[in-house]
Coordinates of C-alpha atoms and ligand atoms in Angstrom, one line a residue:
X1 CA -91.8 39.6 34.0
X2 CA -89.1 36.7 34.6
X3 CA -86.3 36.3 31.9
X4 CA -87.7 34.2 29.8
X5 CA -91.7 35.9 29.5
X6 CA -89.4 39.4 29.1
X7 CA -87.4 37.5 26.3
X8 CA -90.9 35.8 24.4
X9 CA -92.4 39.6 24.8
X10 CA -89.3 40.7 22.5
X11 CA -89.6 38.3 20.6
X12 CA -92.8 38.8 19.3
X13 CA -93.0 42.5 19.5
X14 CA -89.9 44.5 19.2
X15 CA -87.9 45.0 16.3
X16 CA -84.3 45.0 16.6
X17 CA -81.7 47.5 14.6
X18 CA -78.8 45.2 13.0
X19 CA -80.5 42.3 13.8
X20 CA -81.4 38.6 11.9
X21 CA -85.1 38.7 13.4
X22 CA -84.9 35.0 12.6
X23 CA -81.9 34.4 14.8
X24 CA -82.6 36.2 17.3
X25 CA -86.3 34.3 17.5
X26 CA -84.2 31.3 17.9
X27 CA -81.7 32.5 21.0
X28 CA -83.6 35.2 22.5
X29 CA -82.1 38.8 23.5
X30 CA -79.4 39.5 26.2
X31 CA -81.3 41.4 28.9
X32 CA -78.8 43.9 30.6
X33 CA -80.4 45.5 33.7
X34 CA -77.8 48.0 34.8
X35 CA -74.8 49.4 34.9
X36 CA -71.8 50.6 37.1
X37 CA -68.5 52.5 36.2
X38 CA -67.3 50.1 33.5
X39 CA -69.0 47.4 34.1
X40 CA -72.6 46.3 33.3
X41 CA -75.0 42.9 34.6
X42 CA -77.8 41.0 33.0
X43 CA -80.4 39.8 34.1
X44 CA -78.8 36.6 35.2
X45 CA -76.3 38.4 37.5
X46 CA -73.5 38.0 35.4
X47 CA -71.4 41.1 35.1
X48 CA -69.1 42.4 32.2
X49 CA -66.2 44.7 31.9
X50 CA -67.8 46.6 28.8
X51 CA -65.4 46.4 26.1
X52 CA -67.6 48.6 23.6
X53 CA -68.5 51.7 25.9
X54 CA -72.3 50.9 25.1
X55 CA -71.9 51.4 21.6
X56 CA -69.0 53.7 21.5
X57 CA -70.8 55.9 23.5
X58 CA -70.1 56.0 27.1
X59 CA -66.8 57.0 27.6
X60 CA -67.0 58.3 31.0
X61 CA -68.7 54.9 32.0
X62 CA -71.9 54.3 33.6
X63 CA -71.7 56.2 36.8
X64 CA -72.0 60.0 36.3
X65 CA -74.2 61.5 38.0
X66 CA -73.5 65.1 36.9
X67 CA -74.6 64.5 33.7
X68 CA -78.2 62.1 35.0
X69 CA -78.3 65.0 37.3
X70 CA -78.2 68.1 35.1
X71 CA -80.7 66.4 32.4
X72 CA -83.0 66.0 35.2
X73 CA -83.0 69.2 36.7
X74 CA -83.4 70.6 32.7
X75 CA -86.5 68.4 32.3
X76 CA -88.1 70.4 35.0
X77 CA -87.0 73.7 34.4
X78 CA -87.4 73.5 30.8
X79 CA -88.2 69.9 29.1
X80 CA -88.5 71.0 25.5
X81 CA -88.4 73.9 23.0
X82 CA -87.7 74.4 19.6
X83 CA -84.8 76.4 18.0
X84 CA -86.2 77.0 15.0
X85 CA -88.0 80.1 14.0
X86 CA -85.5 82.5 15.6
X87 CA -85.9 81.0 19.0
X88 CA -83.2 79.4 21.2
X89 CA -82.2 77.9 24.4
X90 CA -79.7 78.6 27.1
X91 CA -77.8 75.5 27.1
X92 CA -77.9 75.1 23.3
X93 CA -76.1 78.3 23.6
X94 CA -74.0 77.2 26.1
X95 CA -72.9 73.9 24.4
X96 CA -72.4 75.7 20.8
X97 CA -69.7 77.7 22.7
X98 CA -68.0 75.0 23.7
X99 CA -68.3 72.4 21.0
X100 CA -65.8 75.9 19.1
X101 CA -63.9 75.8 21.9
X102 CA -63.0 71.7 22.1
X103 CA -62.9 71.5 18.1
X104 CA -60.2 72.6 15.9
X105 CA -59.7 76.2 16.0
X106 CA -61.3 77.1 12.4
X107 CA -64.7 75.6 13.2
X108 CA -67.0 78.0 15.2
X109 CA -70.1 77.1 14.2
X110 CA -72.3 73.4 14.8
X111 CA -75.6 72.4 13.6
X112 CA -77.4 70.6 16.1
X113 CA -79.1 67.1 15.7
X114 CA -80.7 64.0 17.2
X115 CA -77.7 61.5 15.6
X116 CA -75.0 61.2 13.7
X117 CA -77.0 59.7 10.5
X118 CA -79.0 62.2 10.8
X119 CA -75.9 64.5 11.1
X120 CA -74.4 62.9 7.6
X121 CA -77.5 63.6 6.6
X122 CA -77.4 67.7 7.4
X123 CA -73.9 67.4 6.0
X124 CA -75.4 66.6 2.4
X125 CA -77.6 69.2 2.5
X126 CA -74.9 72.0 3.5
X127 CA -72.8 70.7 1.5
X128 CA -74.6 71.2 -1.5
X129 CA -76.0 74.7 -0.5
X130 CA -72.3 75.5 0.1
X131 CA -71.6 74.5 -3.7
X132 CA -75.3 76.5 -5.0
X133 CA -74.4 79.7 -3.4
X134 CA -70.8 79.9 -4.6
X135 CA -72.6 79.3 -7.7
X136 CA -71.0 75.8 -8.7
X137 CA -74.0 73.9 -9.0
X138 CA -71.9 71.3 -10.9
X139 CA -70.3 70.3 -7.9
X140 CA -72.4 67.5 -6.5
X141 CA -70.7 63.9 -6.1
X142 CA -69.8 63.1 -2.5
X143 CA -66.8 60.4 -2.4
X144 CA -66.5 58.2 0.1
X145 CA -64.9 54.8 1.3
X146 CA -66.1 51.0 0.9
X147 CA -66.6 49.4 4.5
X148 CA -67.2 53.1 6.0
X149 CA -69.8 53.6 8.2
X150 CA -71.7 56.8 8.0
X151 CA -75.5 56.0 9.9
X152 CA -78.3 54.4 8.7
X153 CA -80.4 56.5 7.1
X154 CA -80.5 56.8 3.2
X155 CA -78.5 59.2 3.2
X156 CA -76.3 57.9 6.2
X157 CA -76.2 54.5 4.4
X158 CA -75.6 55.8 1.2
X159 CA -72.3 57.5 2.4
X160 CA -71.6 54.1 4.4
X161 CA -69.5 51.5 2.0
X162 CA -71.4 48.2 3.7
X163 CA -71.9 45.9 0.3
X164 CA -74.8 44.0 3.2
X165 CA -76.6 47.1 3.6
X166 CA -76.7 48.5 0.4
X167 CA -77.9 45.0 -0.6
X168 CA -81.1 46.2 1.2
X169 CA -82.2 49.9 -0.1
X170 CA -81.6 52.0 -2.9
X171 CA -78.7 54.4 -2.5
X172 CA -78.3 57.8 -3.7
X173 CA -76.7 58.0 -6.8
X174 CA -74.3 60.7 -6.3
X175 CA -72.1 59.0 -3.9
X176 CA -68.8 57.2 -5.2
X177 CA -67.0 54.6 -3.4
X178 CA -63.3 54.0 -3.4
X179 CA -61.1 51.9 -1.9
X180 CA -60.1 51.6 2.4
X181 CA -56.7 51.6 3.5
X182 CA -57.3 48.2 5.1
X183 CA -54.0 46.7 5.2
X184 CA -54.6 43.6 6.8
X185 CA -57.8 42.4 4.5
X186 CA -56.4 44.2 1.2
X187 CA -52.7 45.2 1.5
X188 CA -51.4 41.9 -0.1
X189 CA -47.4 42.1 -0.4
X190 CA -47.4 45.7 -0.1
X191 CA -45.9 47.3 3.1
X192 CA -48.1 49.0 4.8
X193 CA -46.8 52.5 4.5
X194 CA -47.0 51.5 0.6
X195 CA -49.9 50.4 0.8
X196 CA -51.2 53.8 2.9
X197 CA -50.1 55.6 -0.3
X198 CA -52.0 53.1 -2.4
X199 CA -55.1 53.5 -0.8
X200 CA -54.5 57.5 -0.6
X201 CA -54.0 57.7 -4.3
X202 CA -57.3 56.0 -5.1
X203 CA -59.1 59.0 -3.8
X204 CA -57.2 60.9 -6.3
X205 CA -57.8 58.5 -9.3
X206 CA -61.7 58.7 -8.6
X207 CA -61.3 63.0 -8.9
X208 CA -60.0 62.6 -12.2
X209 CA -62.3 60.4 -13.8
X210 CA -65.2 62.3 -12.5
X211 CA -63.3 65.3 -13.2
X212 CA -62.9 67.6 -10.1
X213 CA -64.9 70.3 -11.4
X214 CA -67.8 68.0 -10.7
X215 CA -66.5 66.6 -6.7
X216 CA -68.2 68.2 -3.8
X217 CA -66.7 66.7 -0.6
X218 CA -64.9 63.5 0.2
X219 CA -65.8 61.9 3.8
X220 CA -64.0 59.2 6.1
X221 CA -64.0 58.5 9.5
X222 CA -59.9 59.1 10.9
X223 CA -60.5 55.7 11.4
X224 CA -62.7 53.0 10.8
X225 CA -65.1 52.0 13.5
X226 CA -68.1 49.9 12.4
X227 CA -65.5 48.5 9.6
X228 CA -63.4 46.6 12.5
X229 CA -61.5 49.6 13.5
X230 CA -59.6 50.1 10.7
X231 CA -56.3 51.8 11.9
X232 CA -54.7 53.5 8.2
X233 CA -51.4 53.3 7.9
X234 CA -49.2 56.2 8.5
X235 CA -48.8 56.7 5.3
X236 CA -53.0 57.2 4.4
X237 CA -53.7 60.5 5.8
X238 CA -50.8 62.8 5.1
X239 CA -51.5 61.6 1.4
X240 CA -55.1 62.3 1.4
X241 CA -54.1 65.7 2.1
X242 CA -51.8 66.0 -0.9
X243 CA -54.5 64.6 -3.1
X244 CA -57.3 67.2 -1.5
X245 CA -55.0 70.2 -1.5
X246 CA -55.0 69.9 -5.4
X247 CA -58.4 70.6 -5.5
X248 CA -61.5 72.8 -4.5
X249 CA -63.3 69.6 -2.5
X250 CA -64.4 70.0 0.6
X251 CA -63.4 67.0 3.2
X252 CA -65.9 65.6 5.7
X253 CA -64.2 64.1 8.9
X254 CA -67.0 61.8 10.7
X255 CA -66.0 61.6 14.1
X256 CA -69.0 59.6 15.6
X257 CA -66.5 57.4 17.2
X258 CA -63.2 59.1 17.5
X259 CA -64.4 62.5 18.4
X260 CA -64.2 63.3 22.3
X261 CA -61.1 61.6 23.0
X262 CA -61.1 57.9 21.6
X263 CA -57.0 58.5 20.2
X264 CA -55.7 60.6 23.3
X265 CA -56.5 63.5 20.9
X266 CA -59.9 65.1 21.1
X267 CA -60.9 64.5 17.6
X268 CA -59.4 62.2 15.2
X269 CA -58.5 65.4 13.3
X270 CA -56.4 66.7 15.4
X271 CA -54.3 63.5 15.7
X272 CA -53.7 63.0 12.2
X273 CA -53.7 67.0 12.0
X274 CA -55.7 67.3 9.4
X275 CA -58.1 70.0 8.7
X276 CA -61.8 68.9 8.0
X277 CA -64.7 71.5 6.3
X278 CA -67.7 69.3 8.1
X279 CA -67.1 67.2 10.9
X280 CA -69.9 65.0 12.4
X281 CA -70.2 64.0 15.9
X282 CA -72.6 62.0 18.4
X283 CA -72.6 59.0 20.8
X284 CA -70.1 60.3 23.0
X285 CA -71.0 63.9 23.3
X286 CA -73.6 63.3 25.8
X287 CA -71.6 59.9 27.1
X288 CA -74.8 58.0 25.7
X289 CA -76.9 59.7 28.5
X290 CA -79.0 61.3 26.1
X291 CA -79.5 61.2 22.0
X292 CA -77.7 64.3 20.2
X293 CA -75.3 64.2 17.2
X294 CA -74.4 67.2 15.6
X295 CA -71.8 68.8 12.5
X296 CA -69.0 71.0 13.3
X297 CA -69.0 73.5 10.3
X298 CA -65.7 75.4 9.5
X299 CA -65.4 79.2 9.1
X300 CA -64.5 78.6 5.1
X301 CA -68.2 76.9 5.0
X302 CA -69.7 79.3 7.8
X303 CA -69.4 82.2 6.1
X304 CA -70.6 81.2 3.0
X305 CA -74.0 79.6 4.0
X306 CA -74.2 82.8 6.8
X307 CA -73.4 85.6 4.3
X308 CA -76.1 85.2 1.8
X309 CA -79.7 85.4 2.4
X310 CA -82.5 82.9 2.0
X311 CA -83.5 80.1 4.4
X312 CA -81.6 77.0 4.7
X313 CA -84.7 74.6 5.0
X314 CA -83.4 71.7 6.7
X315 CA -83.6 70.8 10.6
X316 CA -85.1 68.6 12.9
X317 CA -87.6 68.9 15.7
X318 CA -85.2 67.7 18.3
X319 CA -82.0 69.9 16.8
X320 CA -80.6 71.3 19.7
X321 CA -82.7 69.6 22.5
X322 CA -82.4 71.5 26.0
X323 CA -81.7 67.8 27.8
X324 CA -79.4 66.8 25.5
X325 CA -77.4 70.1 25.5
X326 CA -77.2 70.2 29.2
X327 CA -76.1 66.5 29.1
X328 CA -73.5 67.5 26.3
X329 CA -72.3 70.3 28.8
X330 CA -71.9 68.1 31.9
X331 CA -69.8 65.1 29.7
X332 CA -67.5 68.0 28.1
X333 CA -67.0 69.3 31.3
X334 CA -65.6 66.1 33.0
X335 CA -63.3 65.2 30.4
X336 CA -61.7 68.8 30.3
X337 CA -62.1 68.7 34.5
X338 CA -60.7 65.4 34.7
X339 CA -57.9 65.6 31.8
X340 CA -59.6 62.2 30.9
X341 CA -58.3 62.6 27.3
X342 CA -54.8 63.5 28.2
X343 CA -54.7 60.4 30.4
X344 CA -55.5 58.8 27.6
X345 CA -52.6 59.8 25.3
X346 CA -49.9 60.0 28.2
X347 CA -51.0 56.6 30.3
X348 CA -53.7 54.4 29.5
X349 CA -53.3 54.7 25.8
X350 CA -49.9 53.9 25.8
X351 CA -50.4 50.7 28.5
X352 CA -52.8 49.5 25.9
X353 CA -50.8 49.5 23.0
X354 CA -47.6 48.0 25.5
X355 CA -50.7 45.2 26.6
X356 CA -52.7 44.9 23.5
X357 CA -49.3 44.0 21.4
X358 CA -49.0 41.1 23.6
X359 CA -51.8 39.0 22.3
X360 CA -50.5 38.9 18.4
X361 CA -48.4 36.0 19.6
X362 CA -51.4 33.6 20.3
X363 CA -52.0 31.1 17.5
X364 CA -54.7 32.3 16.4
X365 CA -54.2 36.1 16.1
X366 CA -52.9 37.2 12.5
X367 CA -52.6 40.8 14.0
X368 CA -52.9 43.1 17.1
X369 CA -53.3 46.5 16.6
X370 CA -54.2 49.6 18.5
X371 CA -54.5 53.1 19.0
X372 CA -55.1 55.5 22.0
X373 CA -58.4 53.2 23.6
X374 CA -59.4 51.1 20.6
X375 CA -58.0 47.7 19.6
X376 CA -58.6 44.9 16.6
X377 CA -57.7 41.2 16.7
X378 CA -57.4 39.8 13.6
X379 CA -58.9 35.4 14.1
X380 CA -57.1 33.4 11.5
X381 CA -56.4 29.7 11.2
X382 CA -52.8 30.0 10.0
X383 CA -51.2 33.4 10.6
X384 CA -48.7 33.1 7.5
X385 CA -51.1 33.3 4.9
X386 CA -54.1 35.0 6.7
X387 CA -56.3 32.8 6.2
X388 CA -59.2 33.2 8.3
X389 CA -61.4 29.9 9.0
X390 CA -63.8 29.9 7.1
X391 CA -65.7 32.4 5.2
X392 CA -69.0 32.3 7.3
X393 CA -67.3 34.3 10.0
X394 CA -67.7 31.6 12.9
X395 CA -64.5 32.4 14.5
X396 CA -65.4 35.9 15.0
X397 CA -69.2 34.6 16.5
X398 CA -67.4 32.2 18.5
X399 CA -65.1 34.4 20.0
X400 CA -67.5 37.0 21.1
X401 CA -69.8 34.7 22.8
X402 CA -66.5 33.2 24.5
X403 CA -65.6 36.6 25.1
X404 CA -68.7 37.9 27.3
X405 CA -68.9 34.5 29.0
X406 CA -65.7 34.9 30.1
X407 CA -66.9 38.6 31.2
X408 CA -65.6 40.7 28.4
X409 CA -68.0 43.0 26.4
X410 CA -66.3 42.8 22.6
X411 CA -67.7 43.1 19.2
X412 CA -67.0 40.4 16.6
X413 CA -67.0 42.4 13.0
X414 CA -66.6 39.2 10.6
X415 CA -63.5 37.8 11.8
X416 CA -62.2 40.8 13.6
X417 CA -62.5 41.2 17.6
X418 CA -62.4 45.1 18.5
X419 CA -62.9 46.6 21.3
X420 CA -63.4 50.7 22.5
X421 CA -64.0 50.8 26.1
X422 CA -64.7 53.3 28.4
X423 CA -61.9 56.0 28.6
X424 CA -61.8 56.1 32.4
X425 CA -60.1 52.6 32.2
X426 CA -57.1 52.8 34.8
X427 CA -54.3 49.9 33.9
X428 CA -55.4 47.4 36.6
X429 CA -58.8 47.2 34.1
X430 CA -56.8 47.1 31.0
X431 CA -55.0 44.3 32.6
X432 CA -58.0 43.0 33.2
X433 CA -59.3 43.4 29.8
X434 CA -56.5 41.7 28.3
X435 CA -56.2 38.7 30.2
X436 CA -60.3 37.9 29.2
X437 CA -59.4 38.4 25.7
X438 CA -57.0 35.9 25.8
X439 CA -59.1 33.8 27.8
X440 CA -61.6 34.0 25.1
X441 CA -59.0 33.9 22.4
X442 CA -58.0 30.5 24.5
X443 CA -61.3 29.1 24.4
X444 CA -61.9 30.3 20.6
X445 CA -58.8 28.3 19.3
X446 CA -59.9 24.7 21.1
X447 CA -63.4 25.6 20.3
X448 CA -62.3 26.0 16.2
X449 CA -59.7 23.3 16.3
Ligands
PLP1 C1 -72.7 55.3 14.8 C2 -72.1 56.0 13.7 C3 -72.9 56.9 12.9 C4 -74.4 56.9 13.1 O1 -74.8 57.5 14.3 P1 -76.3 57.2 14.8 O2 -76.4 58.0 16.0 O3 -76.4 55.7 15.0 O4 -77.2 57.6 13.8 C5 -72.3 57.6 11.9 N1 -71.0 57.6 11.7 C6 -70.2 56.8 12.4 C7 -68.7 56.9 12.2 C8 -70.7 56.0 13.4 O5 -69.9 55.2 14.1

């Protein structure tokens, strides 16, 4: 099939995630054929530095053959089985071992899945038989954060703070919302280490007028991905902690994004050095070769749902696939090999932060921020007042499609430009990267004015 019969074939019988099926009849899809290192080409030829890793998922880039090579040879040997029913694999084994050795010292234990909504999802259900067997049955509201992102199921999306997707389903109705440290969007004339403290303290205003006695867990991602990379202020974190050592909650650290190495750390808990219960991970686990998300569970949770008998009755067909484990073990073992993540927080990160910085003086750019190998513009029309250009979020549209003309893959999020790419980016790319953002940023400003 040519472009446009693959494009009319889409059209008319595939269904898109995140997608206006009414647009998208209109433009037709972006075919992308392959990939290579950082880079990947449509069907047209045209080829892009990939500003997003896939979707946040291949950090290690396109090219690794260990990891296409070691899913292959587990096909063969041993395509599929189940771990339920007191059976197991080898390389399930294998990757459980290491996931306790990468994560933070008190979590030893990982329930295996096939994504990270369906991970939020497992964390629901330990969390409330954590809460039954200690025999607090009372304990059963989950707080979490508008404009999170958590997954897409209902209990994924129930978590998640989107006001567009809740528009669209029913949510559970024992999850509470409270407020984001979003500085930018929401931190008025507050400083921003104010306005970390602000944000903080809402978590502990929602425990007291549930009463605490009644609070499971609290979740958040370190920082906000989906959201538009949401980088809290300094502030946000060591004040959560306050709040949650007052009580008996547990916390849930979603690291979908951040975990495997995203800050220069290799989880988001570790750099802000906090000390999550539950911790879910996907996407980069397996460098998007393969689809497997998982939670980290901590010893204080371990040993509660270990020591007492009676079937947890929760799990998925493909917990703990064999390909995905293997492909799990081979990413893992290139960014420990490779010290990928440490290169992150010594050079590239740092390079990015020195580059990145260097675009909040274009007109257009209300703020520049980054952190290890993610980044946010923020597109407004006068940079005093933040006032973006209009509320239908053209900017943001106009920018991206600039922005991958001009051979840069980066996500508009409303009015914010973010980017995550690949963590193998050496500094000649992240030049690169930056000089086509400003290129697009360039094109945005005429294209607005
Ligand atoms: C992507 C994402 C999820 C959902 O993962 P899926 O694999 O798409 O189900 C959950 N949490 C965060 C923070 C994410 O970025």
């Amino acid at each position: 099939m040519n472009k446009n019969q693959l494009q009319q074939h889409d059209r008319e019988h595939l269904l898109h995630p995140f997608t206006d099926f009414h647009d998208l009849g209109k433009q037709g899809t972006r075919v992308i054929t392959s990939a290579e290192g950082a880079y990947i080409t449509d069907i047209d030829g045209h080829r892009m530095l990939d500003g997003m890793s896939g979707l946040w998922c291949c950090n290690l880039g396109y090219s690794r053959r260990e990891i296409s090579e070691a899913i292959y040879e587990q096909l063969n040997k041993l395509p599929f089985y189940n771990s339920f029913f007191q059976c197991t694999t080898v390389p399930s084994i294998e990757l459980a071992d290491l996931l306790s050795e990468v994560t933070p010292a008190h979590m030893n234990n990982v329930f295996f899945t096939g994504s990270g909504s369906e991970a939020n999802d497992t964390n629901l259900r330990i969390i409330r038989r954590y809460w039954d067997l200690l025999e607090q049955p009372e304990k059963r509201i989950v707080i979490s954060r508008k404009n999170g992102y958590h997954g897409s199921t209902i209990g994924g999306a129930s978590l998640g703070g989107m006001s567009g997707m809740h528009k669209q389903f029913q949510a559970l109705d024992y999850i509470e919302h409270i407020e984001q440290p979003y500085w930018f969007g929401e931190g008025g004339d507050m400083s921003p280490e104010e306005f970390g403290v602000h944000a903080a303290r809402s978590l502990d205003e929602k425990i007291q007028e549930l009463g605490p006695e009644k609070v499971a867990a609290f979740i958040a991602e370190p920082i906000q991905g989906a959201g538009g990379v949401i980088i809290p202020p300094e502030t946000y974190w060591p004040e959560v902690k306050k709040v949650l050592d007052q009580y008996d909650i547990l916390l849930v650290m979603d690291e979908v994004i951040f975990g495997f190495g995203r800050t220069g750390e290799w989880f988001g808990a570790d750099y802000y050095g906090m000390k999550p219960d539950l911790m879910t991970f996907a996407k980069a686990v397996t460098n998007g070769y393969f689809p497997l998300g998982g939670t980290m569970v901590s010893d204080r949770v371990a040993e509660v749902i270990k020591a007492k008998g009676g079937e947890f009755t929760h799990g998925y067909t493909y917990s703990a696939h064999p390909a995905a484990c293997v492909a799990g073990i081979a990413t893992l073992n290139i960014l420990r090999e490779e010290k990928i993540i440490e290169r992150v927080r010594d050079t590239t990160g740092p390079y990015l932060a020195k580059r990145w910085a260097e675009l909040a003086d274009h007109p257009i750019v209300g703020e520049a921020r980054s952190l290890g190998l993610v980044g946010a513009l923020e597109l407004v029309q006068d940079k005093g007042s933040r006032a973006r250009f209009d509320d239908k979020c053209t900017a943001g549209a106009v920018c991206r499609d600039m922005s991958i003309k001009n051979g840069l893959v980066m996500r508009a999020t409303g009015d914010t430009m973010i980017i995550a790419p690949p963590l193998i980016l050496d500094t000649t790319q992240i030049d690169e990267l930056v000089e086509k953002a400003r290129r697009a940023l360039d094109d945005t400003a005429k294209a607005m004015a």
